[in-house]
C-alpha cells in the first residue's frame, strides 16, 4: 500500500508567493504612509512682521518717506509681537523671525519720528526763505524828510534814518534800500492834459509826478519791474494814470547800470477837491517792499 505525502511545491524556508505579492514584488503598489495628524505651524505673522519691518526701516532712512516708515513700522511691531506670542504657545516655530520683525518695526517708528522732524524743519525753513523773498527789502529814509515843496527842510524830528514803509514820505524825500537802490518822488505839479491824453476825466485835475531811481550798488538794476501807483483824497480813491504823449505816463524801461539813474514822469488824474496825492513806488515786486509818498496838492 503506497503512502501519499503532501509536500509543498515551494521550497522550505522560502517566501510564499502571497507574501511576495503583498509586498509589492509582483506589481502591487505599496500603501502610502498615513498623514500626520499634528497641527501645522502658523508662522505667517512672524514672516509678515520681518518683511514689513525691513521695508519700514529702509523707508525711514529717507526723511520724506517718514509717513511710510511710521505706518509699516507700527504694523510690523504689532505683527512681530503677535507672532512671538504664537511661538511661546507652541503655535509657531519662527520665534526669532517674529522678534526680529518687531525690533525692525520699532526702529522704523524711531526713524519715522526723526524723518518727520527733519522734513518739517526743512519745510519751515524753506517757507521762511520764500516769505522773506516775497516780502522783499524795506526801504529806509536817511536824514530828514523834505517838505512838500521838495526843498529838503523836512518835517521829521531828528536826523537819524527811519523805515520808509512805516510812514509816508514827503515830496522830494528819498527811500534807500539795502541793495544801494534809491527812489525819489518829487513834488506834484499841475498840468493840462492834451486832447489826446488817455486816463483824464473831464472836471478832474491832472498832476505830474517825477520819479527817479538811482543805482548806487555794484550790479545793474532792471527798472522795468518797477511799479508806480497813486491814490487821491481823504477816501484814498485810486488815481487813474494818465498817458499823454511819449514823455508823460511812460513807465520805466531797461536796466540801470551801477552809478547811474533813470527818471520817469507819471501823470495822475484826481478829483478837483482832492487835497493830497499818495504815491506808491515798488522797485521790484519780489525783491523790494513798496514805499509811499504823501504829496500835498
PDB file of C-alpha atoms in Angstrom:
ATOM      1  CA  UNK A   1       0.000   0.000   0.000  1.00  0.00           C
ATOM      2  CA  UNK A   2       1.536   3.244  -1.151  1.00  0.00           C
ATOM      3  CA  UNK A   3       1.805   6.177   1.236  1.00  0.00           C
ATOM      4  CA  UNK A   4       0.847   9.591  -0.199  1.00  0.00           C
ATOM      5  CA  UNK A   5       2.735  12.516   1.280  1.00  0.00           C
ATOM      6  CA  UNK A   6       1.519  16.105   0.767  1.00  0.00           C
ATOM      7  CA  UNK A   7       4.587  18.128   0.080  1.00  0.00           C
ATOM      8  CA  UNK A   8       4.574  21.826  -0.669  1.00  0.00           C
ATOM      9  CA  UNK A   9       5.708  22.732  -4.168  1.00  0.00           C
ATOM     10  CA  UNK A  10       7.581  25.682  -2.769  1.00  0.00           C
ATOM     11  CA  UNK A  11      10.960  25.216  -1.159  1.00  0.00           C
ATOM     12  CA  UNK A  12      11.071  25.179   2.583  1.00  0.00           C
ATOM     13  CA  UNK A  13      12.100  28.402   4.182  1.00  0.00           C
ATOM     14  CA  UNK A  14      11.387  30.413   1.025  1.00  0.00           C
ATOM     15  CA  UNK A  15       8.891  33.186   0.721  1.00  0.00           C
ATOM     16  CA  UNK A  16       5.366  32.336  -0.050  1.00  0.00           C
ATOM     17  CA  UNK A  17       4.052  33.810  -3.311  1.00  0.00           C
ATOM     18  CA  UNK A  18       1.212  35.509  -1.490  1.00  0.00           C
ATOM     19  CA  UNK A  19       3.678  37.261   0.770  1.00  0.00           C
ATOM     20  CA  UNK A  20       5.697  38.438  -2.194  1.00  0.00           C
ATOM     21  CA  UNK A  21       2.557  39.663  -3.891  1.00  0.00           C
ATOM     22  CA  UNK A  22       1.517  41.588  -0.841  1.00  0.00           C
ATOM     23  CA  UNK A  23       4.997  43.131  -0.550  1.00  0.00           C
ATOM     24  CA  UNK A  24       4.703  44.601  -3.999  1.00  0.00           C
ATOM     25  CA  UNK A  25       7.164  42.263  -5.676  1.00  0.00           C
ATOM     26  CA  UNK A  26       4.667  41.446  -8.385  1.00  0.00           C
ATOM     27  CA  UNK A  27       3.492  44.975  -9.189  1.00  0.00           C
ATOM     28  CA  UNK A  28       1.134  45.860  -6.333  1.00  0.00           C
ATOM     29  CA  UNK A  29       1.923  49.427  -5.225  1.00  0.00           C
ATOM     30  CA  UNK A  30       2.871  49.851  -1.585  1.00  0.00           C
ATOM     31  CA  UNK A  31       0.412  51.727   0.547  1.00  0.00           C
ATOM     32  CA  UNK A  32       1.135  55.444   1.166  1.00  0.00           C
ATOM     33  CA  UNK A  33       2.116  56.420   4.702  1.00  0.00           C
ATOM     34  CA  UNK A  34      -0.656  57.743   6.857  1.00  0.00           C
ATOM     35  CA  UNK A  35      -0.746  61.569   7.179  1.00  0.00           C
ATOM     36  CA  UNK A  36       0.472  63.230  10.363  1.00  0.00           C
ATOM     37  CA  UNK A  37      -2.452  64.371  12.382  1.00  0.00           C
ATOM     38  CA  UNK A  38      -0.470  67.201  14.280  1.00  0.00           C
ATOM     39  CA  UNK A  39      -1.456  70.942  13.863  1.00  0.00           C
ATOM     40  CA  UNK A  40       0.761  72.827  11.284  1.00  0.00           C
ATOM     41  CA  UNK A  41       2.932  75.761  12.433  1.00  0.00           C
ATOM     42  CA  UNK A  42       1.417  79.214  11.984  1.00  0.00           C
ATOM     43  CA  UNK A  43       4.448  81.310  11.006  1.00  0.00           C
ATOM     44  CA  UNK A  44       2.671  83.922   8.874  1.00  0.00           C
ATOM     45  CA  UNK A  45       2.661  86.732  11.424  1.00  0.00           C
ATOM     46  CA  UNK A  46       6.383  86.498  12.109  1.00  0.00           C
ATOM     47  CA  UNK A  47       7.250  86.414   8.409  1.00  0.00           C
ATOM     48  CA  UNK A  48       4.997  89.377   7.605  1.00  0.00           C
ATOM     49  CA  UNK A  49       6.487  91.332  10.515  1.00  0.00           C
ATOM     50  CA  UNK A  50      10.012  90.744   9.212  1.00  0.00           C
ATOM     51  CA  UNK A  51       9.153  91.847   5.662  1.00  0.00           C
ATOM     52  CA  UNK A  52       7.291  94.966   6.768  1.00  0.00           C
ATOM     53  CA  UNK A  53       9.988  95.785   9.315  1.00  0.00           C
ATOM     54  CA  UNK A  54      12.727  95.668   6.687  1.00  0.00           C
ATOM     55  CA  UNK A  55      10.756  97.857   4.251  1.00  0.00           C
ATOM     56  CA  UNK A  56       9.797 100.274   7.015  1.00  0.00           C
ATOM     57  CA  UNK A  57      13.370 100.628   8.286  1.00  0.00           C
ATOM     58  CA  UNK A  58      14.681 101.268   4.775  1.00  0.00           C
ATOM     59  CA  UNK A  59      11.945 103.854   4.190  1.00  0.00           C
ATOM     60  CA  UNK A  60      12.882 105.583   7.418  1.00  0.00           C
ATOM     61  CA  UNK A  61      16.345 106.306   6.051  1.00  0.00           C
ATOM     62  CA  UNK A  62      14.709 108.739   3.576  1.00  0.00           C
ATOM     63  CA  UNK A  63      13.220 111.642   5.592  1.00  0.00           C
ATOM     64  CA  UNK A  64      10.468 112.358   3.048  1.00  0.00           C
ATOM     65  CA  UNK A  65       9.150 108.800   3.478  1.00  0.00           C
ATOM     66  CA  UNK A  66       8.703 109.184   7.244  1.00  0.00           C
ATOM     67  CA  UNK A  67       4.957 108.585   6.880  1.00  0.00           C
ATOM     68  CA  UNK A  68       5.503 105.246   5.144  1.00  0.00           C
ATOM     69  CA  UNK A  69       8.105 104.178   7.697  1.00  0.00           C
ATOM     70  CA  UNK A  70       5.718 105.028  10.526  1.00  0.00           C
ATOM     71  CA  UNK A  71       2.827 103.023   9.101  1.00  0.00           C
ATOM     72  CA  UNK A  72       4.886  99.947   8.206  1.00  0.00           C
ATOM     73  CA  UNK A  73       6.844 100.126  11.454  1.00  0.00           C
ATOM     74  CA  UNK A  74       3.694 100.136  13.564  1.00  0.00           C
ATOM     75  CA  UNK A  75       2.202  97.196  11.684  1.00  0.00           C
ATOM     76  CA  UNK A  76       5.485  95.267  11.858  1.00  0.00           C
ATOM     77  CA  UNK A  77       5.734  95.838  15.608  1.00  0.00           C
ATOM     78  CA  UNK A  78       2.200  94.581  16.212  1.00  0.00           C
ATOM     79  CA  UNK A  79       2.592  91.529  13.960  1.00  0.00           C
ATOM     80  CA  UNK A  80       6.006  90.717  15.422  1.00  0.00           C
ATOM     81  CA  UNK A  81       4.725  90.731  19.000  1.00  0.00           C
ATOM     82  CA  UNK A  82       1.703  88.657  17.972  1.00  0.00           C
ATOM     83  CA  UNK A  83       3.941  86.166  16.145  1.00  0.00           C
ATOM     84  CA  UNK A  84       6.234  85.905  19.194  1.00  0.00           C
ATOM     85  CA  UNK A  85       3.172  85.160  21.334  1.00  0.00           C
ATOM     86  CA  UNK A  86       2.205  82.336  18.969  1.00  0.00           C
ATOM     87  CA  UNK A  87       5.695  80.915  19.208  1.00  0.00           C
ATOM     88  CA  UNK A  88       5.531  80.919  23.003  1.00  0.00           C
ATOM     89  CA  UNK A  89       2.243  78.994  22.859  1.00  0.00           C
ATOM     90  CA  UNK A  90       3.779  76.461  20.517  1.00  0.00           C
ATOM     91  CA  UNK A  91       1.650  77.524  17.561  1.00  0.00           C
ATOM     92  CA  UNK A  92       4.618  78.835  15.550  1.00  0.00           C
ATOM     93  CA  UNK A  93       8.238  77.865  15.095  1.00  0.00           C
ATOM     94  CA  UNK A  94       9.758  81.214  13.983  1.00  0.00           C
ATOM     95  CA  UNK A  95      10.116  82.998  17.285  1.00  0.00           C
ATOM     96  CA  UNK A  96      13.393  84.624  16.189  1.00  0.00           C
ATOM     97  CA  UNK A  97      11.917  85.872  12.926  1.00  0.00           C
ATOM     98  CA  UNK A  98       8.962  87.418  14.741  1.00  0.00           C
ATOM     99  CA  UNK A  99      11.230  89.070  17.300  1.00  0.00           C
ATOM    100  CA  UNK A 100      13.451  90.490  14.541  1.00  0.00           C
ATOM    101  CA  UNK A 101      10.390  91.871  12.739  1.00  0.00           C
ATOM    102  CA  UNK A 102       9.186  93.558  15.926  1.00  0.00           C
ATOM    103  CA  UNK A 103      12.603  95.136  16.518  1.00  0.00           C
ATOM    104  CA  UNK A 104      12.793  96.400  12.935  1.00  0.00           C
ATOM    105  CA  UNK A 105       9.287  97.812  13.309  1.00  0.00           C
ATOM    106  CA  UNK A 106      10.396  99.741  16.392  1.00  0.00           C
ATOM    107  CA  UNK A 107      13.446 101.012  14.500  1.00  0.00           C
ATOM    108  CA  UNK A 108      11.199 102.137  11.630  1.00  0.00           C
ATOM    109  CA  UNK A 109       8.990 104.044  14.087  1.00  0.00           C
ATOM    110  CA  UNK A 110      12.002 105.846  15.557  1.00  0.00           C
ATOM    111  CA  UNK A 111      13.313 106.708  12.092  1.00  0.00           C
ATOM    112  CA  UNK A 112       9.886 107.991  11.081  1.00  0.00           C
ATOM    113  CA  UNK A 113       9.859 110.416  14.010  1.00  0.00           C
ATOM    114  CA  UNK A 114      13.360 111.625  13.122  1.00  0.00           C
ATOM    115  CA  UNK A 115      12.397 111.954   9.451  1.00  0.00           C
ATOM    116  CA  UNK A 116       9.261 113.924  10.343  1.00  0.00           C
ATOM    117  CA  UNK A 117      11.296 116.369  12.431  1.00  0.00           C
ATOM    118  CA  UNK A 118      13.849 116.802   9.630  1.00  0.00           C
ATOM    119  CA  UNK A 119      11.156 117.228   6.974  1.00  0.00           C
ATOM    120  CA  UNK A 120       9.043 119.717   8.913  1.00  0.00           C
ATOM    121  CA  UNK A 121      12.120 121.716   9.896  1.00  0.00           C
ATOM    122  CA  UNK A 122      13.285 121.865   6.286  1.00  0.00           C
ATOM    123  CA  UNK A 123       9.824 122.862   5.040  1.00  0.00           C
ATOM    124  CA  UNK A 124       9.501 125.548   7.696  1.00  0.00           C
ATOM    125  CA  UNK A 125      12.916 126.940   6.803  1.00  0.00           C
ATOM    126  CA  UNK A 126      12.047 126.914   3.096  1.00  0.00           C
ATOM    127  CA  UNK A 127       8.750 128.705   3.735  1.00  0.00           C
ATOM    128  CA  UNK A 128      10.532 131.363   5.749  1.00  0.00           C
ATOM    129  CA  UNK A 129      13.008 131.892   2.926  1.00  0.00           C
ATOM    130  CA  UNK A 130      10.183 132.143   0.385  1.00  0.00           C
ATOM    131  CA  UNK A 131       8.288 134.559   2.607  1.00  0.00           C
ATOM    132  CA  UNK A 132      11.437 136.613   3.048  1.00  0.00           C
ATOM    133  CA  UNK A 133      11.991 136.666  -0.706  1.00  0.00           C
ATOM    134  CA  UNK A 134       8.384 137.594  -1.417  1.00  0.00           C
ATOM    135  CA  UNK A 135       8.233 140.271   1.249  1.00  0.00           C
ATOM    136  CA  UNK A 136      11.349 141.933  -0.150  1.00  0.00           C
ATOM    137  CA  UNK A 137      13.590 144.614   1.293  1.00  0.00           C
ATOM    138  CA  UNK A 138      12.192 147.509   3.253  1.00  0.00           C
ATOM    139  CA  UNK A 139      13.491 150.965   2.475  1.00  0.00           C
ATOM    140  CA  UNK A 140      14.931 153.444   4.942  1.00  0.00           C
ATOM    141  CA  UNK A 141      14.988 157.235   4.775  1.00  0.00           C
ATOM    142  CA  UNK A 142      18.383 158.697   5.618  1.00  0.00           C
ATOM    143  CA  UNK A 143      18.303 162.132   7.234  1.00  0.00           C
ATOM    144  CA  UNK A 144      15.310 164.428   7.424  1.00  0.00           C
ATOM    145  CA  UNK A 145      12.269 164.426   5.190  1.00  0.00           C
ATOM    146  CA  UNK A 146      11.939 167.246   2.697  1.00  0.00           C
ATOM    147  CA  UNK A 147       8.670 169.143   2.774  1.00  0.00           C
ATOM    148  CA  UNK A 148       6.022 169.227   0.070  1.00  0.00           C
ATOM    149  CA  UNK A 149       8.000 171.815  -1.875  1.00  0.00           C
ATOM    150  CA  UNK A 150      10.919 169.395  -2.116  1.00  0.00           C
ATOM    151  CA  UNK A 151      13.446 171.821  -0.644  1.00  0.00           C
ATOM    152  CA  UNK A 152      14.921 169.275   1.806  1.00  0.00           C
ATOM    153  CA  UNK A 153      13.984 171.136   5.012  1.00  0.00           C
ATOM    154  CA  UNK A 154      11.583 168.402   6.056  1.00  0.00           C
ATOM    155  CA  UNK A 155       9.215 167.979   8.979  1.00  0.00           C
ATOM    156  CA  UNK A 156      10.600 164.901  10.765  1.00  0.00           C
ATOM    157  CA  UNK A 157      12.245 165.026  14.146  1.00  0.00           C
ATOM    158  CA  UNK A 158      15.857 164.013  14.408  1.00  0.00           C
ATOM    159  CA  UNK A 159      18.469 163.296  11.808  1.00  0.00           C
ATOM    160  CA  UNK A 160      18.537 159.525  12.044  1.00  0.00           C
ATOM    161  CA  UNK A 161      17.333 157.141   9.368  1.00  0.00           C
ATOM    162  CA  UNK A 162      13.890 155.564   9.649  1.00  0.00           C
ATOM    163  CA  UNK A 163      11.834 152.960   7.836  1.00  0.00           C
ATOM    164  CA  UNK A 164      10.236 154.375   4.721  1.00  0.00           C
ATOM    165  CA  UNK A 165       7.429 151.841   4.857  1.00  0.00           C
ATOM    166  CA  UNK A 166       6.437 152.849   8.394  1.00  0.00           C
ATOM    167  CA  UNK A 167       5.247 156.323   7.391  1.00  0.00           C
ATOM    168  CA  UNK A 168       4.596 158.141   4.138  1.00  0.00           C
ATOM    169  CA  UNK A 169       7.372 160.420   2.924  1.00  0.00           C
ATOM    170  CA  UNK A 170       7.017 163.986   1.719  1.00  0.00           C
ATOM    171  CA  UNK A 171       7.658 165.135  -1.816  1.00  0.00           C
ATOM    172  CA  UNK A 172      11.362 165.193  -2.651  1.00  0.00           C
ATOM    173  CA  UNK A 173      12.278 162.598   0.004  1.00  0.00           C
ATOM    174  CA  UNK A 174      14.402 159.589  -0.876  1.00  0.00           C
ATOM    175  CA  UNK A 175      13.831 155.968   0.124  1.00  0.00           C
ATOM    176  CA  UNK A 176      17.012 153.876   0.178  1.00  0.00           C
ATOM    177  CA  UNK A 177      17.141 150.078   0.023  1.00  0.00           C
ATOM    178  CA  UNK A 178      19.813 147.680   1.238  1.00  0.00           C
ATOM    179  CA  UNK A 179      20.847 146.946  -2.357  1.00  0.00           C
ATOM    180  CA  UNK A 180      22.043 150.566  -2.651  1.00  0.00           C
ATOM    181  CA  UNK A 181      18.948 151.493  -4.618  1.00  0.00           C
ATOM    182  CA  UNK A 182      17.480 154.957  -4.064  1.00  0.00           C
ATOM    183  CA  UNK A 183      13.986 156.074  -5.060  1.00  0.00           C
ATOM    184  CA  UNK A 184      12.955 159.735  -5.035  1.00  0.00           C
ATOM    185  CA  UNK A 185       9.492 161.108  -5.747  1.00  0.00           C
ATOM    186  CA  UNK A 186       9.269 164.839  -6.474  1.00  0.00           C
ATOM    187  CA  UNK A 187       6.512 167.246  -5.547  1.00  0.00           C
ATOM    188  CA  UNK A 188       3.424 167.170  -7.825  1.00  0.00           C
ATOM    189  CA  UNK A 189       2.866 169.838 -10.448  1.00  0.00           C
ATOM    190  CA  UNK A 190      -0.500 170.613 -12.009  1.00  0.00           C
ATOM    191  CA  UNK A 191      -0.755 170.483 -15.780  1.00  0.00           C
ATOM    192  CA  UNK A 192      -3.350 170.486 -18.519  1.00  0.00           C
ATOM    193  CA  UNK A 193      -3.570 167.204 -20.471  1.00  0.00           C
ATOM    194  CA  UNK A 194      -3.674 167.350 -24.235  1.00  0.00           C
ATOM    195  CA  UNK A 195      -6.730 166.379 -26.191  1.00  0.00           C
ATOM    196  CA  UNK A 196      -5.106 163.035 -26.951  1.00  0.00           C
ATOM    197  CA  UNK A 197      -4.449 162.147 -23.327  1.00  0.00           C
ATOM    198  CA  UNK A 198      -5.777 158.838 -22.051  1.00  0.00           C
ATOM    199  CA  UNK A 199      -6.994 158.431 -18.456  1.00  0.00           C
ATOM    200  CA  UNK A 200      -8.121 162.009 -17.752  1.00  0.00           C
ATOM    201  CA  UNK A 201     -11.716 162.656 -16.719  1.00  0.00           C
ATOM    202  CA  UNK A 202     -13.329 165.995 -17.546  1.00  0.00           C
ATOM    203  CA  UNK A 203     -13.771 168.074 -14.402  1.00  0.00           C
ATOM    204  CA  UNK A 204     -10.823 166.458 -12.607  1.00  0.00           C
ATOM    205  CA  UNK A 205      -7.345 167.867 -12.222  1.00  0.00           C
ATOM    206  CA  UNK A 206      -4.146 166.334 -13.579  1.00  0.00           C
ATOM    207  CA  UNK A 207      -0.793 166.289 -11.837  1.00  0.00           C
ATOM    208  CA  UNK A 208       2.662 165.323 -12.967  1.00  0.00           C
ATOM    209  CA  UNK A 209       4.990 163.463 -10.609  1.00  0.00           C
ATOM    210  CA  UNK A 210       8.670 162.844 -11.352  1.00  0.00           C
ATOM    211  CA  UNK A 211      10.080 159.540 -10.057  1.00  0.00           C
ATOM    212  CA  UNK A 212      13.842 158.933 -10.037  1.00  0.00           C
ATOM    213  CA  UNK A 213      15.607 155.628  -9.380  1.00  0.00           C
ATOM    214  CA  UNK A 214      19.335 155.750  -8.685  1.00  0.00           C
ATOM    215  CA  UNK A 215      21.514 152.663  -8.639  1.00  0.00           C
ATOM    216  CA  UNK A 216      24.462 153.152  -6.261  1.00  0.00           C
ATOM    217  CA  UNK A 217      25.177 149.433  -5.965  1.00  0.00           C
ATOM    218  CA  UNK A 218      27.562 147.197  -7.853  1.00  0.00           C
ATOM    219  CA  UNK A 219      25.101 145.403 -10.142  1.00  0.00           C
ATOM    220  CA  UNK A 220      22.706 146.624 -12.799  1.00  0.00           C
ATOM    221  CA  UNK A 221      19.057 147.014 -11.862  1.00  0.00           C
ATOM    222  CA  UNK A 222      16.103 146.075 -14.064  1.00  0.00           C
ATOM    223  CA  UNK A 223      13.852 149.116 -13.809  1.00  0.00           C
ATOM    224  CA  UNK A 224      11.142 147.528 -15.968  1.00  0.00           C
ATOM    225  CA  UNK A 225       9.925 145.654 -12.871  1.00  0.00           C
ATOM    226  CA  UNK A 226       9.156 148.932 -11.077  1.00  0.00           C
ATOM    227  CA  UNK A 227       5.535 149.840 -10.444  1.00  0.00           C
ATOM    228  CA  UNK A 228       4.091 153.260  -9.594  1.00  0.00           C
ATOM    229  CA  UNK A 229       0.510 153.748  -8.339  1.00  0.00           C
ATOM    230  CA  UNK A 230      -1.369 156.612  -6.717  1.00  0.00           C
ATOM    231  CA  UNK A 231      -4.454 157.363  -4.602  1.00  0.00           C
ATOM    232  CA  UNK A 232      -6.074 160.733  -4.053  1.00  0.00           C
ATOM    233  CA  UNK A 233      -8.278 162.450  -1.488  1.00  0.00           C
ATOM    234  CA  UNK A 234      -9.172 161.552   2.070  1.00  0.00           C
ATOM    235  CA  UNK A 235     -11.000 158.433   0.892  1.00  0.00           C
ATOM    236  CA  UNK A 236      -7.925 157.117  -0.876  1.00  0.00           C
ATOM    237  CA  UNK A 237      -9.631 156.713  -4.235  1.00  0.00           C
ATOM    238  CA  UNK A 238      -7.427 155.188  -6.899  1.00  0.00           C
ATOM    239  CA  UNK A 239      -5.975 157.901  -9.107  1.00  0.00           C
ATOM    240  CA  UNK A 240      -6.112 156.994 -12.773  1.00  0.00           C
ATOM    241  CA  UNK A 241      -2.763 157.132 -14.527  1.00  0.00           C
ATOM    242  CA  UNK A 242      -2.721 159.480 -17.484  1.00  0.00           C
ATOM    243  CA  UNK A 243      -0.883 158.585 -20.683  1.00  0.00           C
ATOM    244  CA  UNK A 244      -0.143 161.752 -22.626  1.00  0.00           C
ATOM    245  CA  UNK A 245       2.468 161.501 -25.358  1.00  0.00           C
ATOM    246  CA  UNK A 246       5.854 159.828 -25.163  1.00  0.00           C
ATOM    247  CA  UNK A 247       7.205 161.764 -22.181  1.00  0.00           C
ATOM    248  CA  UNK A 248       4.239 161.728 -19.781  1.00  0.00           C
ATOM    249  CA  UNK A 249       2.934 158.481 -18.352  1.00  0.00           C
ATOM    250  CA  UNK A 250       5.650 156.243 -19.763  1.00  0.00           C
ATOM    251  CA  UNK A 251       6.848 153.568 -17.321  1.00  0.00           C
ATOM    252  CA  UNK A 252      10.463 152.717 -16.538  1.00  0.00           C
ATOM    253  CA  UNK A 253      12.188 150.573 -19.153  1.00  0.00           C
ATOM    254  CA  UNK A 254      15.548 148.849 -19.455  1.00  0.00           C
ATOM    255  CA  UNK A 255      18.319 148.399 -16.911  1.00  0.00           C
ATOM    256  CA  UNK A 256      20.065 150.960 -14.747  1.00  0.00           C
ATOM    257  CA  UNK A 257      23.829 150.478 -14.592  1.00  0.00           C
ATOM    258  CA  UNK A 258      25.795 150.943 -11.339  1.00  0.00           C
ATOM    259  CA  UNK A 259      26.297 154.632 -10.599  1.00  0.00           C
ATOM    260  CA  UNK A 260      23.526 155.673 -12.983  1.00  0.00           C
ATOM    261  CA  UNK A 261      19.948 156.842 -12.534  1.00  0.00           C
ATOM    262  CA  UNK A 262      16.716 156.837 -14.517  1.00  0.00           C
ATOM    263  CA  UNK A 263      13.758 159.217 -14.355  1.00  0.00           C
ATOM    264  CA  UNK A 264      10.165 158.735 -15.446  1.00  0.00           C
ATOM    265  CA  UNK A 265       7.372 161.314 -15.406  1.00  0.00           C
ATOM    266  CA  UNK A 266       3.988 159.981 -14.305  1.00  0.00           C
ATOM    267  CA  UNK A 267       0.674 161.800 -14.527  1.00  0.00           C
ATOM    268  CA  UNK A 268      -2.373 161.083 -12.356  1.00  0.00           C
ATOM    269  CA  UNK A 269      -5.999 162.128 -12.510  1.00  0.00           C
ATOM    270  CA  UNK A 270      -7.506 163.377  -9.224  1.00  0.00           C
ATOM    271  CA  UNK A 271     -10.828 164.946  -8.201  1.00  0.00           C
ATOM    272  CA  UNK A 272     -10.791 168.740  -8.168  1.00  0.00           C
ATOM    273  CA  UNK A 273     -11.430 168.802  -4.419  1.00  0.00           C
ATOM    274  CA  UNK A 274      -8.598 166.407  -3.557  1.00  0.00           C
ATOM    275  CA  UNK A 275      -6.006 167.898  -1.199  1.00  0.00           C
ATOM    276  CA  UNK A 276      -3.403 165.171  -1.347  1.00  0.00           C
ATOM    277  CA  UNK A 277      -1.962 162.502  -3.611  1.00  0.00           C
ATOM    278  CA  UNK A 278      -0.412 159.324  -2.164  1.00  0.00           C
ATOM    279  CA  UNK A 279       2.155 157.795  -4.489  1.00  0.00           C
ATOM    280  CA  UNK A 280       3.317 154.215  -4.007  1.00  0.00           C
ATOM    281  CA  UNK A 281       6.535 153.017  -5.670  1.00  0.00           C
ATOM    282  CA  UNK A 282       7.594 149.366  -5.756  1.00  0.00           C
ATOM    283  CA  UNK A 283      11.043 148.950  -7.376  1.00  0.00           C
ATOM    284  CA  UNK A 284      10.526 145.190  -7.795  1.00  0.00           C
ATOM    285  CA  UNK A 285       7.532 143.069  -6.821  1.00  0.00           C
ATOM    286  CA  UNK A 286       9.720 140.239  -5.436  1.00  0.00           C
ATOM    287  CA  UNK A 287      12.844 141.896  -4.032  1.00  0.00           C
ATOM    288  CA  UNK A 288      11.586 145.184  -2.627  1.00  0.00           C
ATOM    289  CA  UNK A 289       8.769 146.421  -0.453  1.00  0.00           C
ATOM    290  CA  UNK A 290       6.825 149.444  -1.600  1.00  0.00           C
ATOM    291  CA  UNK A 291       7.457 152.942  -0.267  1.00  0.00           C
ATOM    292  CA  UNK A 292       4.861 155.732  -0.034  1.00  0.00           C
ATOM    293  CA  UNK A 293       4.940 159.479  -0.535  1.00  0.00           C
ATOM    294  CA  UNK A 294       2.193 161.811   0.719  1.00  0.00           C
ATOM    295  CA  UNK A 295       2.107 164.741  -1.706  1.00  0.00           C
ATOM    296  CA  UNK A 296       0.154 167.928  -0.997  1.00  0.00           C
ATOM    297  CA  UNK A 297      -1.845 169.209  -3.945  1.00  0.00           C
TER     298      UNK A 297
END
